[in-house]
mmCIF file of C-alpha atoms and ligand atoms in Angstrom:
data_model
loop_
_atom_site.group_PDB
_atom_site.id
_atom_site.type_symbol
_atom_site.label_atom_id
_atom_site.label_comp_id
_atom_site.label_asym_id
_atom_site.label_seq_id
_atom_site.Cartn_x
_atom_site.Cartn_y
_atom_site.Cartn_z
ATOM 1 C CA UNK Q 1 125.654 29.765 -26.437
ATOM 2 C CA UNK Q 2 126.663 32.969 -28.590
ATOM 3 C CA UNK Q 3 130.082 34.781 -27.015
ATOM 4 C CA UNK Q 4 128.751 37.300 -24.049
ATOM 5 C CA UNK Q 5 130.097 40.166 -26.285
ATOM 6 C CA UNK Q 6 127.585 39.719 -29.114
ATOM 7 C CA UNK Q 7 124.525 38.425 -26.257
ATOM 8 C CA UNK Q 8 124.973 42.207 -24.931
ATOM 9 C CA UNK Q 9 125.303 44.533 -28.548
ATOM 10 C CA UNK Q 10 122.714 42.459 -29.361
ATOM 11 C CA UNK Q 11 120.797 43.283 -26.411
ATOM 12 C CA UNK Q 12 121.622 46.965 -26.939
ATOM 13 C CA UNK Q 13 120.375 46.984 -30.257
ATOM 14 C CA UNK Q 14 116.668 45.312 -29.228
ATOM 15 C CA UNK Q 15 116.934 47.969 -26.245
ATOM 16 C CA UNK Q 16 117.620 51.311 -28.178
ATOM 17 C CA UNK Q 17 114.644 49.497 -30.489
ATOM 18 C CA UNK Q 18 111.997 49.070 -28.285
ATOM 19 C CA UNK Q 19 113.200 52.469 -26.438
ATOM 20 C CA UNK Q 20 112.683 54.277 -29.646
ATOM 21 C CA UNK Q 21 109.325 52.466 -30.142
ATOM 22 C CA UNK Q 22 107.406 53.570 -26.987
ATOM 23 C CA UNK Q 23 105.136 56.197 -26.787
ATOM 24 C CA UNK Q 24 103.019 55.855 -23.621
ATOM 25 C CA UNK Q 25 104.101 55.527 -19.717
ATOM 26 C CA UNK Q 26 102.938 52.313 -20.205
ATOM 27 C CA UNK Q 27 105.102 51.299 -22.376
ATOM 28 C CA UNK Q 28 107.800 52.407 -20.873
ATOM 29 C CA UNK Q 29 107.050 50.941 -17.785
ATOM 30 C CA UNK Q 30 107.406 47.728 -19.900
ATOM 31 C CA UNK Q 31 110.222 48.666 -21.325
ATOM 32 C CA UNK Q 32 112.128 49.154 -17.807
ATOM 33 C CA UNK Q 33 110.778 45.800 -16.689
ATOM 34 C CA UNK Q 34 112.094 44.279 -20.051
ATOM 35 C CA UNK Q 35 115.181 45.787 -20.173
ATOM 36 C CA UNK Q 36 116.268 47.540 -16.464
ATOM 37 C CA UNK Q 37 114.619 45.541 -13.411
ATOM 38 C CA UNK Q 38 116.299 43.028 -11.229
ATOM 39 C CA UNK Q 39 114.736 40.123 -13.738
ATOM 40 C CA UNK Q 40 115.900 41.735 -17.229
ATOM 41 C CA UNK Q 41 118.758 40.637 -19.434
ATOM 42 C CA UNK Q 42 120.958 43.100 -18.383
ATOM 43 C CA UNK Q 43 121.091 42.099 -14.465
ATOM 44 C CA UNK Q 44 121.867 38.627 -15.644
ATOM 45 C CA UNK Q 45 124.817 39.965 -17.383
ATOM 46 C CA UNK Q 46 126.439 41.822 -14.475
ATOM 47 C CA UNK Q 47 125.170 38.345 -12.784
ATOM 48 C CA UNK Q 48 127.081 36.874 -14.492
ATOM 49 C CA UNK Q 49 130.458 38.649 -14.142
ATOM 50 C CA UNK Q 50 131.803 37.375 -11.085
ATOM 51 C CA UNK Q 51 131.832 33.800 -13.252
ATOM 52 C CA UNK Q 52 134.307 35.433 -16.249
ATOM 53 C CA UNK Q 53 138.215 35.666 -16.038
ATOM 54 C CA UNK Q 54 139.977 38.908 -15.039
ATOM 55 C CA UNK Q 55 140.271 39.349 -18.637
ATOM 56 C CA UNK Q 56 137.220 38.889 -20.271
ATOM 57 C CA UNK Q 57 135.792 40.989 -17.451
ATOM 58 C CA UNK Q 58 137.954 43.719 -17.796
ATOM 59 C CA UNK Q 59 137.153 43.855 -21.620
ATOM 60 C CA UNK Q 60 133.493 43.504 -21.272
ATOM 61 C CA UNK Q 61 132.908 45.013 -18.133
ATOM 62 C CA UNK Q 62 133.012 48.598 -18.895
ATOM 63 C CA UNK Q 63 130.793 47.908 -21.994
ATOM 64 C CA UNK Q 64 127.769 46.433 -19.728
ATOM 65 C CA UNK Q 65 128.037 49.048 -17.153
ATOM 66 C CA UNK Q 66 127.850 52.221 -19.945
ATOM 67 C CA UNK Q 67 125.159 50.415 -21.214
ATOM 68 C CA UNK Q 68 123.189 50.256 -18.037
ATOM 69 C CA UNK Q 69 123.847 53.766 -17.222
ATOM 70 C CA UNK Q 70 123.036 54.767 -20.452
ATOM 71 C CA UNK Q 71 119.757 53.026 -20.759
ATOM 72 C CA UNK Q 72 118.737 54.285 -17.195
ATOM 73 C CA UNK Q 73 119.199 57.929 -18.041
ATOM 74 C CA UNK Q 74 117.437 57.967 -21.072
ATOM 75 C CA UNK Q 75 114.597 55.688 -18.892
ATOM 76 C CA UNK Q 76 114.297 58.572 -16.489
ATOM 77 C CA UNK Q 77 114.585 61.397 -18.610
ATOM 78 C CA UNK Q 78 111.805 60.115 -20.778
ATOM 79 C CA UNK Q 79 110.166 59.016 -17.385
ATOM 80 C CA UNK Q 80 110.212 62.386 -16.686
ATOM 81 C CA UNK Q 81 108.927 63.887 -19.456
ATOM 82 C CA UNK Q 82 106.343 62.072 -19.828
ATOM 83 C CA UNK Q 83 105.147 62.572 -15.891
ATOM 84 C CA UNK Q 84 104.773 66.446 -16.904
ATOM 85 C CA UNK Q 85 102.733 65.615 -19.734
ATOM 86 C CA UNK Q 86 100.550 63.756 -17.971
ATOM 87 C CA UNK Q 87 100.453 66.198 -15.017
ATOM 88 C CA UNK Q 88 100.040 69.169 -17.503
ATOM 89 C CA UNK Q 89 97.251 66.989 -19.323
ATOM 90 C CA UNK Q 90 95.451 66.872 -15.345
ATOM 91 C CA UNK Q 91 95.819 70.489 -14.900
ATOM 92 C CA UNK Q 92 94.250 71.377 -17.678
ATOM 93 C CA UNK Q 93 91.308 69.122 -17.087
ATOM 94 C CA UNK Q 94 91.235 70.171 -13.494
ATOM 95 C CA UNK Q 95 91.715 73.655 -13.943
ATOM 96 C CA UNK Q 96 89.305 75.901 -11.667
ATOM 97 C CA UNK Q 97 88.428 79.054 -12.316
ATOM 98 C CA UNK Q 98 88.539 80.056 -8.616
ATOM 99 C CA UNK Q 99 87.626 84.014 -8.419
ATOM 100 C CA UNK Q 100 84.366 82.822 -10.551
ATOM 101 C CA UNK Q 101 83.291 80.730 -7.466
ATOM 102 C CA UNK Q 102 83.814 83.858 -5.072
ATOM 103 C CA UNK Q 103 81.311 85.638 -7.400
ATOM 104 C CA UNK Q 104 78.777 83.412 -7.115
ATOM 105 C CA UNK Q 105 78.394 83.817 -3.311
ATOM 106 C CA UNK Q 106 79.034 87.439 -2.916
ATOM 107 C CA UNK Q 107 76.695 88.287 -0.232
ATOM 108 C CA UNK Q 108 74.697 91.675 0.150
ATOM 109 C CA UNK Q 109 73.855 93.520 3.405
ATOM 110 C CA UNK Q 110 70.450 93.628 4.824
ATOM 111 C CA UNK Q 111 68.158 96.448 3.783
ATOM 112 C CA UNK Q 112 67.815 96.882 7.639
ATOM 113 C CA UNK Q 113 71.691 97.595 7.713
ATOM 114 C CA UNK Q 114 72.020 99.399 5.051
ATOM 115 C CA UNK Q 115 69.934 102.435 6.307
ATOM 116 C CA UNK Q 116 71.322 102.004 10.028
ATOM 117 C CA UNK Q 117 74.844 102.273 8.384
ATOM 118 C CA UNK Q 118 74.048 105.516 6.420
ATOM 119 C CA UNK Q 119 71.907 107.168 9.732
ATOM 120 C CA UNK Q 120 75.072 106.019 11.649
ATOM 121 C CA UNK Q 121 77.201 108.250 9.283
ATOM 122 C CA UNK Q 122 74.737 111.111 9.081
ATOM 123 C CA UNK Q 123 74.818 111.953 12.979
ATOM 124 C CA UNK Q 124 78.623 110.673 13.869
ATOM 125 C CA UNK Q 125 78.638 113.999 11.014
ATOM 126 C CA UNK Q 126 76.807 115.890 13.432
ATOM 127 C CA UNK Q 127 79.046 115.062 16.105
ATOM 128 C CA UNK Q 128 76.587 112.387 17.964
ATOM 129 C CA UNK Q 129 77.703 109.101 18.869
ATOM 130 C CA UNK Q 130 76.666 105.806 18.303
ATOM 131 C CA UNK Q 131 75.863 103.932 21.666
ATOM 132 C CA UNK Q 132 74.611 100.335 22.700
ATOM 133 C CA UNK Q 133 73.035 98.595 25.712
ATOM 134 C CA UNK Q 134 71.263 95.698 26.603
ATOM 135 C CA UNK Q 135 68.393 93.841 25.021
ATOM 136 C CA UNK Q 136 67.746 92.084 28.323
ATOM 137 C CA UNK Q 137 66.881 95.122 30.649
ATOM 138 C CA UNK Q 138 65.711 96.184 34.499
ATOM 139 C CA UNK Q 139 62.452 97.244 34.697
ATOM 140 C CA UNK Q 140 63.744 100.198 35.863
ATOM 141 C CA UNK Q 141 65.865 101.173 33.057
ATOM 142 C CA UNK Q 142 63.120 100.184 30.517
ATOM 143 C CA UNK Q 143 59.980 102.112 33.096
ATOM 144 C CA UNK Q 144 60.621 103.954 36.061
ATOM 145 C CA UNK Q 145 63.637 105.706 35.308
ATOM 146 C CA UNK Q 146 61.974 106.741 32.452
ATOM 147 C CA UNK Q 147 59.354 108.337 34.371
ATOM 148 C CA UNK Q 148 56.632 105.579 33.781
ATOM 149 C CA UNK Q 149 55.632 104.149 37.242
ATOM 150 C CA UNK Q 150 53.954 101.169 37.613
ATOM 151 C CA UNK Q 151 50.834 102.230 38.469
ATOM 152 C CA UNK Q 152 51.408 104.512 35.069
ATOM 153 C CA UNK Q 153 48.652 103.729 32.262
ATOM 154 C CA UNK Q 154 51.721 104.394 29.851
ATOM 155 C CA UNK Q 155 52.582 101.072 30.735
ATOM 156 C CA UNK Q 156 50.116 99.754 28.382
ATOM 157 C CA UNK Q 157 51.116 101.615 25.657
ATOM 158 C CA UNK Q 158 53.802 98.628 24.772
ATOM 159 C CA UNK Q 159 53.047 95.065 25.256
ATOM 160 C CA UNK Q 160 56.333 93.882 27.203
ATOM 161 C CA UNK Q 161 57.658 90.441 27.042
ATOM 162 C CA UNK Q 162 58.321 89.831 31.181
ATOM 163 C CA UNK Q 163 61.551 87.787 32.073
ATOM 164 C CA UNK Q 164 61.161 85.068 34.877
ATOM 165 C CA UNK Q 165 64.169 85.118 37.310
ATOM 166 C CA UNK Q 166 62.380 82.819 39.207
ATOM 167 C CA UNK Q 167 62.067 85.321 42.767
ATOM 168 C CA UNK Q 168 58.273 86.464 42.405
ATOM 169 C CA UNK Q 169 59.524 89.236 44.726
ATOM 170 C CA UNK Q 170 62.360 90.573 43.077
ATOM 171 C CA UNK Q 171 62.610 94.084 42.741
ATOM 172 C CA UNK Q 172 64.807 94.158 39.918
ATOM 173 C CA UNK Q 173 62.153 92.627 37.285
ATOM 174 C CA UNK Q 174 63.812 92.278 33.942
ATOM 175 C CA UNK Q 175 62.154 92.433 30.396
ATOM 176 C CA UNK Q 176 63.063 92.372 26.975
ATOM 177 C CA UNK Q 177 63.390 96.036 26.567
ATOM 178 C CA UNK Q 178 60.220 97.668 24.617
ATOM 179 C CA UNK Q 179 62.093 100.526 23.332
ATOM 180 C CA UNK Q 180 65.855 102.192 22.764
ATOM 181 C CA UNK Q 181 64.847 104.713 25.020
ATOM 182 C CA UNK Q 182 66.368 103.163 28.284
ATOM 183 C CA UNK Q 183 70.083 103.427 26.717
ATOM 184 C CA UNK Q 184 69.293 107.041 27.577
ATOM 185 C CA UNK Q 185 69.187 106.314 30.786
ATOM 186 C CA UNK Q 186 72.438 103.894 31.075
ATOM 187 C CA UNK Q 187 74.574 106.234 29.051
ATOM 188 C CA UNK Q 188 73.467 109.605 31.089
ATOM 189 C CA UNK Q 189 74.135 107.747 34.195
ATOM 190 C CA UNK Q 190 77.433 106.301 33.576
ATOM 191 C CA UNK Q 191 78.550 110.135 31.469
ATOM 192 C CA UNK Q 192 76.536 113.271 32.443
ATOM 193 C CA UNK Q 193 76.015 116.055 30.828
ATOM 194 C CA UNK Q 194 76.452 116.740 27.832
ATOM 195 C CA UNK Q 195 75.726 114.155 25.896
ATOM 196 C CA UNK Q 196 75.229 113.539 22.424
ATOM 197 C CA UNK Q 197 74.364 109.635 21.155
ATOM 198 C CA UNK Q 198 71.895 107.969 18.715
ATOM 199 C CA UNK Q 199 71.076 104.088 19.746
ATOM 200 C CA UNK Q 200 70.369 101.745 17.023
ATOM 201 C CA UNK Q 201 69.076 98.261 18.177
ATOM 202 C CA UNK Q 202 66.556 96.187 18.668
ATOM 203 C CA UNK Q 203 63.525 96.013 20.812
ATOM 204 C CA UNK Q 204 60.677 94.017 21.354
ATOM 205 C CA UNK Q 205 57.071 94.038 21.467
ATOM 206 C CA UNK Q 206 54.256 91.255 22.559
ATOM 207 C CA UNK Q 207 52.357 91.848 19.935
ATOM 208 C CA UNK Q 208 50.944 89.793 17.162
ATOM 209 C CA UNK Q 209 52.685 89.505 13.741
ATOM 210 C CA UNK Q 210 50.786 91.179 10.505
ATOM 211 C CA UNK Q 211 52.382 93.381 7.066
ATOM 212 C CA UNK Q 212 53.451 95.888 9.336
ATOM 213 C CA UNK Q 213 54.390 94.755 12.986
ATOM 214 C CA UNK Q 214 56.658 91.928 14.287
ATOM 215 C CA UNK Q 215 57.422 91.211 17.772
ATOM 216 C CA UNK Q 216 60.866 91.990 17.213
ATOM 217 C CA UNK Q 217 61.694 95.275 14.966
ATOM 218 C CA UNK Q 218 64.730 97.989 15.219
ATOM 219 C CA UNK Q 219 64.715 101.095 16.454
ATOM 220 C CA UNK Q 220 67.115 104.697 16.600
ATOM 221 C CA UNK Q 221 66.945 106.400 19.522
ATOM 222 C CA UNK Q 222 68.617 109.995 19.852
ATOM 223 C CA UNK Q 223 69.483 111.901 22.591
ATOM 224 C CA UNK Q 224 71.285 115.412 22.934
ATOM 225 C CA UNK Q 225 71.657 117.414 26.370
ATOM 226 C CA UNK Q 226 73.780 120.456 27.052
ATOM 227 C CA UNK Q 227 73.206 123.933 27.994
ATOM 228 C CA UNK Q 228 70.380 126.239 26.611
ATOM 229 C CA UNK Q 229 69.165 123.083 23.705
ATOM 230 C CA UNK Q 230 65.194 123.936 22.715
ATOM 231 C CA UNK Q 231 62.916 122.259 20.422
ATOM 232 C CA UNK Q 232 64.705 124.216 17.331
ATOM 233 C CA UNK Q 233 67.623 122.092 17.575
ATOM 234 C CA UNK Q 234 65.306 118.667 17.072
ATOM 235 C CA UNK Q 235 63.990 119.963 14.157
ATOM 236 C CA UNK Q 236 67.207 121.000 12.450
ATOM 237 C CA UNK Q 237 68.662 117.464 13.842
ATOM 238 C CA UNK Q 238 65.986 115.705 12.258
ATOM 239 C CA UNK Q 239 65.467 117.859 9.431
ATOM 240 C CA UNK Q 240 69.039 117.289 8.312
ATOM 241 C CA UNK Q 241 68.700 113.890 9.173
ATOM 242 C CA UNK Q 242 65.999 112.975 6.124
ATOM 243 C CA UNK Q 243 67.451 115.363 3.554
ATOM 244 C CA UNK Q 244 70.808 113.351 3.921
ATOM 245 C CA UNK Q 245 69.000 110.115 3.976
ATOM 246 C CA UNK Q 246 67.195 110.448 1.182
ATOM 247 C CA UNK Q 247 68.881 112.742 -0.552
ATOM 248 C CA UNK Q 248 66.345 115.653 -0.823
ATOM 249 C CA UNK Q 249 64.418 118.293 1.027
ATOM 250 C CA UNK Q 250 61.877 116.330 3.124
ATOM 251 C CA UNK Q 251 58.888 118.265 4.690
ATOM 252 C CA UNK Q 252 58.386 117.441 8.300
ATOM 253 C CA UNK Q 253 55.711 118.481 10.809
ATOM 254 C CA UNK Q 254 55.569 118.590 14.569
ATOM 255 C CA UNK Q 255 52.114 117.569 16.217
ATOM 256 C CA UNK Q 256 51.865 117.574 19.875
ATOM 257 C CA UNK Q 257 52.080 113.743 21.656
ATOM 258 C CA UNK Q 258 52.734 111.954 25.146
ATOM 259 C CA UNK Q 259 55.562 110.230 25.976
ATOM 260 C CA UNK Q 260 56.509 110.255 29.468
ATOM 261 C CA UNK Q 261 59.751 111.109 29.233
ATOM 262 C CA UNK Q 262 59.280 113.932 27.395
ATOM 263 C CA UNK Q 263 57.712 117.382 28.142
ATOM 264 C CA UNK Q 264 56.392 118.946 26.056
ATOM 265 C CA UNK Q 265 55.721 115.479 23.555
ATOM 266 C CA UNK Q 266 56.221 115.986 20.018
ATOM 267 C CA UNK Q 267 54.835 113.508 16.964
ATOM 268 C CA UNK Q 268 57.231 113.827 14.023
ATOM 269 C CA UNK Q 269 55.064 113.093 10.475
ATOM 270 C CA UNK Q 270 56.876 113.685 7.635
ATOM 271 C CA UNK Q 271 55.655 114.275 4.228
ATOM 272 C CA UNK Q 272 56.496 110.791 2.340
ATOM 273 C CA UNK Q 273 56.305 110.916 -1.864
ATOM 274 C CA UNK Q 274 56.135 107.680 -3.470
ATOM 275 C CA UNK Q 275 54.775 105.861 -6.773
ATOM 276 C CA UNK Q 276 52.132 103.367 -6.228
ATOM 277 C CA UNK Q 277 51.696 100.200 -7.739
ATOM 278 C CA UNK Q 278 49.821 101.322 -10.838
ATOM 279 C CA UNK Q 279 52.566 103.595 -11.291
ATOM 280 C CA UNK Q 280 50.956 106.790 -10.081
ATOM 281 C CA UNK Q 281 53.027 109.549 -7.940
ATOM 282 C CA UNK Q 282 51.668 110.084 -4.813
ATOM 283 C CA UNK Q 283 52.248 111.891 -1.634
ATOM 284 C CA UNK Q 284 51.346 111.599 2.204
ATOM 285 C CA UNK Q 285 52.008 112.446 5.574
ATOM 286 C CA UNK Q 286 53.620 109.522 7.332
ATOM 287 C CA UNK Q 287 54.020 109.564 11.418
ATOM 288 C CA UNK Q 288 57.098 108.618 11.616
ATOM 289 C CA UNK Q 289 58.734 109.374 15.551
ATOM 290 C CA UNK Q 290 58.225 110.583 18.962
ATOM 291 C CA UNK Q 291 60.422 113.295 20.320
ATOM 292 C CA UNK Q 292 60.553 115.741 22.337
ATOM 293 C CA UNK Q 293 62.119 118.116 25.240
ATOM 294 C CA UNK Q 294 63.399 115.321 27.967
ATOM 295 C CA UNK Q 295 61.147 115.880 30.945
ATOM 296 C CA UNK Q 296 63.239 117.224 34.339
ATOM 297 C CA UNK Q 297 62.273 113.906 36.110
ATOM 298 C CA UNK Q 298 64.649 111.921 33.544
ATOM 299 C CA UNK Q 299 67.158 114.350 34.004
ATOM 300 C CA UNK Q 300 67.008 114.717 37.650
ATOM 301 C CA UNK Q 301 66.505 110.280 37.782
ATOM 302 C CA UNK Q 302 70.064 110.535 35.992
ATOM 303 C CA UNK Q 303 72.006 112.739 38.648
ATOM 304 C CA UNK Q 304 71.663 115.856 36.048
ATOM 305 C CA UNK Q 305 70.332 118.996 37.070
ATOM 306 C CA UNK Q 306 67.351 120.187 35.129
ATOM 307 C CA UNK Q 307 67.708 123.725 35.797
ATOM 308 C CA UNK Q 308 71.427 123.694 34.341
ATOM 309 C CA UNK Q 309 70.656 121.620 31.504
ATOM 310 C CA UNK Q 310 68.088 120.528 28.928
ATOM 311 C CA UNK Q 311 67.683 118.308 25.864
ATOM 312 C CA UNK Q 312 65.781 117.131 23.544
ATOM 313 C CA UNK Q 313 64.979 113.000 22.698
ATOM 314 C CA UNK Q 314 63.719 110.969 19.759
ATOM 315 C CA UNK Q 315 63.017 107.675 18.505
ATOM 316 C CA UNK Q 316 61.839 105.781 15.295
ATOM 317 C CA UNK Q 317 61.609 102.538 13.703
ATOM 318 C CA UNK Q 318 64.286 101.948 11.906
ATOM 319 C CA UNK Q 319 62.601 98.796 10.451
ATOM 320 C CA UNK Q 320 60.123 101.319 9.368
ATOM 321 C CA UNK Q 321 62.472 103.733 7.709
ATOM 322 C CA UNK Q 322 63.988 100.905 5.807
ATOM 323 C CA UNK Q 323 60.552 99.838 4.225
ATOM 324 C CA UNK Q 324 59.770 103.596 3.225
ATOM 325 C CA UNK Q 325 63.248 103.981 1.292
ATOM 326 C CA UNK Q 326 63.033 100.650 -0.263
ATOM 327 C CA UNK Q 327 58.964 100.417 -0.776
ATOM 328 C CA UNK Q 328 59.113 97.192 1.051
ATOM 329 C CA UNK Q 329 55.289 96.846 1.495
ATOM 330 C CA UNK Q 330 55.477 93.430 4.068
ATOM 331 C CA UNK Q 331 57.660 93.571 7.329
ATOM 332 C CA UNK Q 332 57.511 90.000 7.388
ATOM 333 C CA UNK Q 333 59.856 89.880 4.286
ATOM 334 C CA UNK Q 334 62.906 91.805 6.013
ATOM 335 C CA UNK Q 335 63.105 89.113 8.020
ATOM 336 C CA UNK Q 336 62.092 86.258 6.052
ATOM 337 C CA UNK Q 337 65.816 84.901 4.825
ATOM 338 C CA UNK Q 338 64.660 84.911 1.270
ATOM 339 C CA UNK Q 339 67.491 85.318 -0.137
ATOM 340 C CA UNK Q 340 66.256 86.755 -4.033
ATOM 341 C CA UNK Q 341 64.232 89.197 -1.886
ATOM 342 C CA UNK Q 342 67.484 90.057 0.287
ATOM 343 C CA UNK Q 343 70.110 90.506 -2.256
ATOM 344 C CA UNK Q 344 68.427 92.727 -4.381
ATOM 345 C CA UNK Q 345 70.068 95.828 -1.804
ATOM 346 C CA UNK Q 346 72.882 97.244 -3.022
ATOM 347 C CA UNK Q 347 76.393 96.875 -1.021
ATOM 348 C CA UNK Q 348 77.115 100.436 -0.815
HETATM 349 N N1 DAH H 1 60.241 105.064 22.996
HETATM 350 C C1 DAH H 1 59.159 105.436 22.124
HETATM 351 C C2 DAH H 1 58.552 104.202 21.491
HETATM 352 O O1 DAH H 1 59.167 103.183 21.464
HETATM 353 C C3 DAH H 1 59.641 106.361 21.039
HETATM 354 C C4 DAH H 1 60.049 107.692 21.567
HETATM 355 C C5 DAH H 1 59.096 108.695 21.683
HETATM 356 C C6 DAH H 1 61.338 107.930 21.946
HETATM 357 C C7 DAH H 1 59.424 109.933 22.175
HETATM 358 C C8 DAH H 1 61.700 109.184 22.442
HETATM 359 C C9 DAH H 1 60.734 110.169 22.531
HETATM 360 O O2 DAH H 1 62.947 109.481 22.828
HETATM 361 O O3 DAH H 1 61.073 111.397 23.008
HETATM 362 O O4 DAH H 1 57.435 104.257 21.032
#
């Protein structure tokens, strides 16, 4: 066998070779096992030194250990180096373009929002506020209190989706309110006079579906009572209303109507311009809410006294409004979930 001296330069030399040769991880992963691991060459030599004389070992075994150390770190440093390329290389490949994804599923709100949002801002302007209450009402919250009896033909005028409690002789019969009107009634009972709120919300009606009605649609209801308020207020309110809304002077009209909680009862029309489908301007009057002077019985049903205070109510369909500023022809869209139809509204 050749002296262990020129077995290990020789060994260096085929090392620093094969080193200098590879390109890939690959190959140095072969080059470790060849020249580093527990079953290389090298670990054979240091083996190997326990069997040599103090001398010989002394001589040679500095040698083997730089060469060990030296191999390793240029093993790992190349190891290394080539890790980040190939992590670099995956990036790359990988890379997402993350704020594209976002803009693909940027949502829109519903037309039906979108005009409750701006009326919401229009009278919290005019000092109202905005006020909720249940869907699920009393009977007497939704009727009586608002002066339509039972025995009250009125009670026709709005097909009402009964609630079971299961006790035929309840008195408190519940329904799916018919209208926004009975938040009147909750909010001047819990507050007094005055009081100043608009109710947005929804309300339903028994009633079969076509292009222009759904059983369930939303509604703004609007309320003011204080001292020495007439029917000249309402048409300022609403008056200022429209021209904010849409952003012009809109005629209005006041033709007398019933509502029982209202005396004397007031149909709003307003005068609604619009281009048809061949193109053509055209021009109508549109009814488009009930309002009028609340009637004393409300007031006085509400623990406020009619001959200290008066007020005038309203409500429309908001559902309504939104079609007429958007030209939405079929109610039946709004509420569809087609989302092409939805997201044409703007976010603003
Ligand atoms: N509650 C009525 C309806 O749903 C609308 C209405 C008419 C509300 C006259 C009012 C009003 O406050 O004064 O048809």
């Amino acid at each position: 066998m050749k002296p262990l001296v020129n077995r290990v330069s020789e060994f260096s030399r085929k090392a620093k070779g094969a080193f200098d040769k590879a390109r890939t991880l690959e190959d140095f992963k072969n080059f470790y096992a060849e020249f580093l691991s527990k079953k290389s060459e090298l670990n054979e030599f240091l083996k190997g030194m326990k069997d040599l004389s103090e001398g010989e070992r002394k001589k040679i075994g500095p040698l083997i250990q730089s060469l060990r150390t030296e191999l390793t770190e240029l093993f790992e440093q190349k190891q290394s180096q080539l890790e980040q390329q190939e992590m670099n290389k995956k990036l790359v490949a990988d890379w997402l373009d993350i704020t594209k994804r976002r803009e693909q599923w940027k949502g829109s709100l519903h037309p039906v929002s979108l005009v409750q949002k701006r009326i919401e801002e229009i009278f919290t302007s005019m000092g109202f506020e905005v006020a909720d209450g249940p869907e699920v009402e009393t009977e007497w919250h939704n009727f009586d209190a608002l002066n339509i009896p039972d025995s009250h033909p009125a009670r026709d005028m709005q097909d009402t989706f009964w609630i079971s409690t299961g006790h035929e002789k309840s008195h408190q019969n519940t329904v799916l309110r018919t209208h926004t009107s009975s938040v009147q009634i909750r909010k001047m009972m819990a507050d007094g006079a005055p009081v100043r709120i608009i109710v947005p919300g929804r309300v339903y009606r028994n009633e079969a579906v076509d292009m222009t009605h759904d059983a369930t649609f939303y509604q703004v209801e609007g309320l003011l009572v204080d001292k020495g308020i007439s029917l000249a207020h309402l048409k300022g309110t609403v008056q200022t209303m429209l021209s904010e809304l849409f952003q012009k002077d809109i005629k209005i009209r006041f033709r007398p109507g019933y509502f029982p909680f209202v005396e004397p009862g007031l149909e709003v029309d307003i005068w609604f311009e619009f281009t048809d489908k061949e193109g053509k301007s055209r021009a109508m009057w549109l009814e488009f809410m009930g309002a009028g002077m609340v009637h004393p019985n409300v007031l006085r049903n509400c623990g406020i006294d009619p001959s200290k205070y008066s007020g005038f109510a309203f409500g429309f369909g908001l559902t309504r409004l939104a079609m007429m500023k958007y030209g939405i022809e079929d109610i039946r869209l709004l509420f569809s979930q087609k989302k092409d139809f939805l997201n044409q509204f703007a976010c603003s």
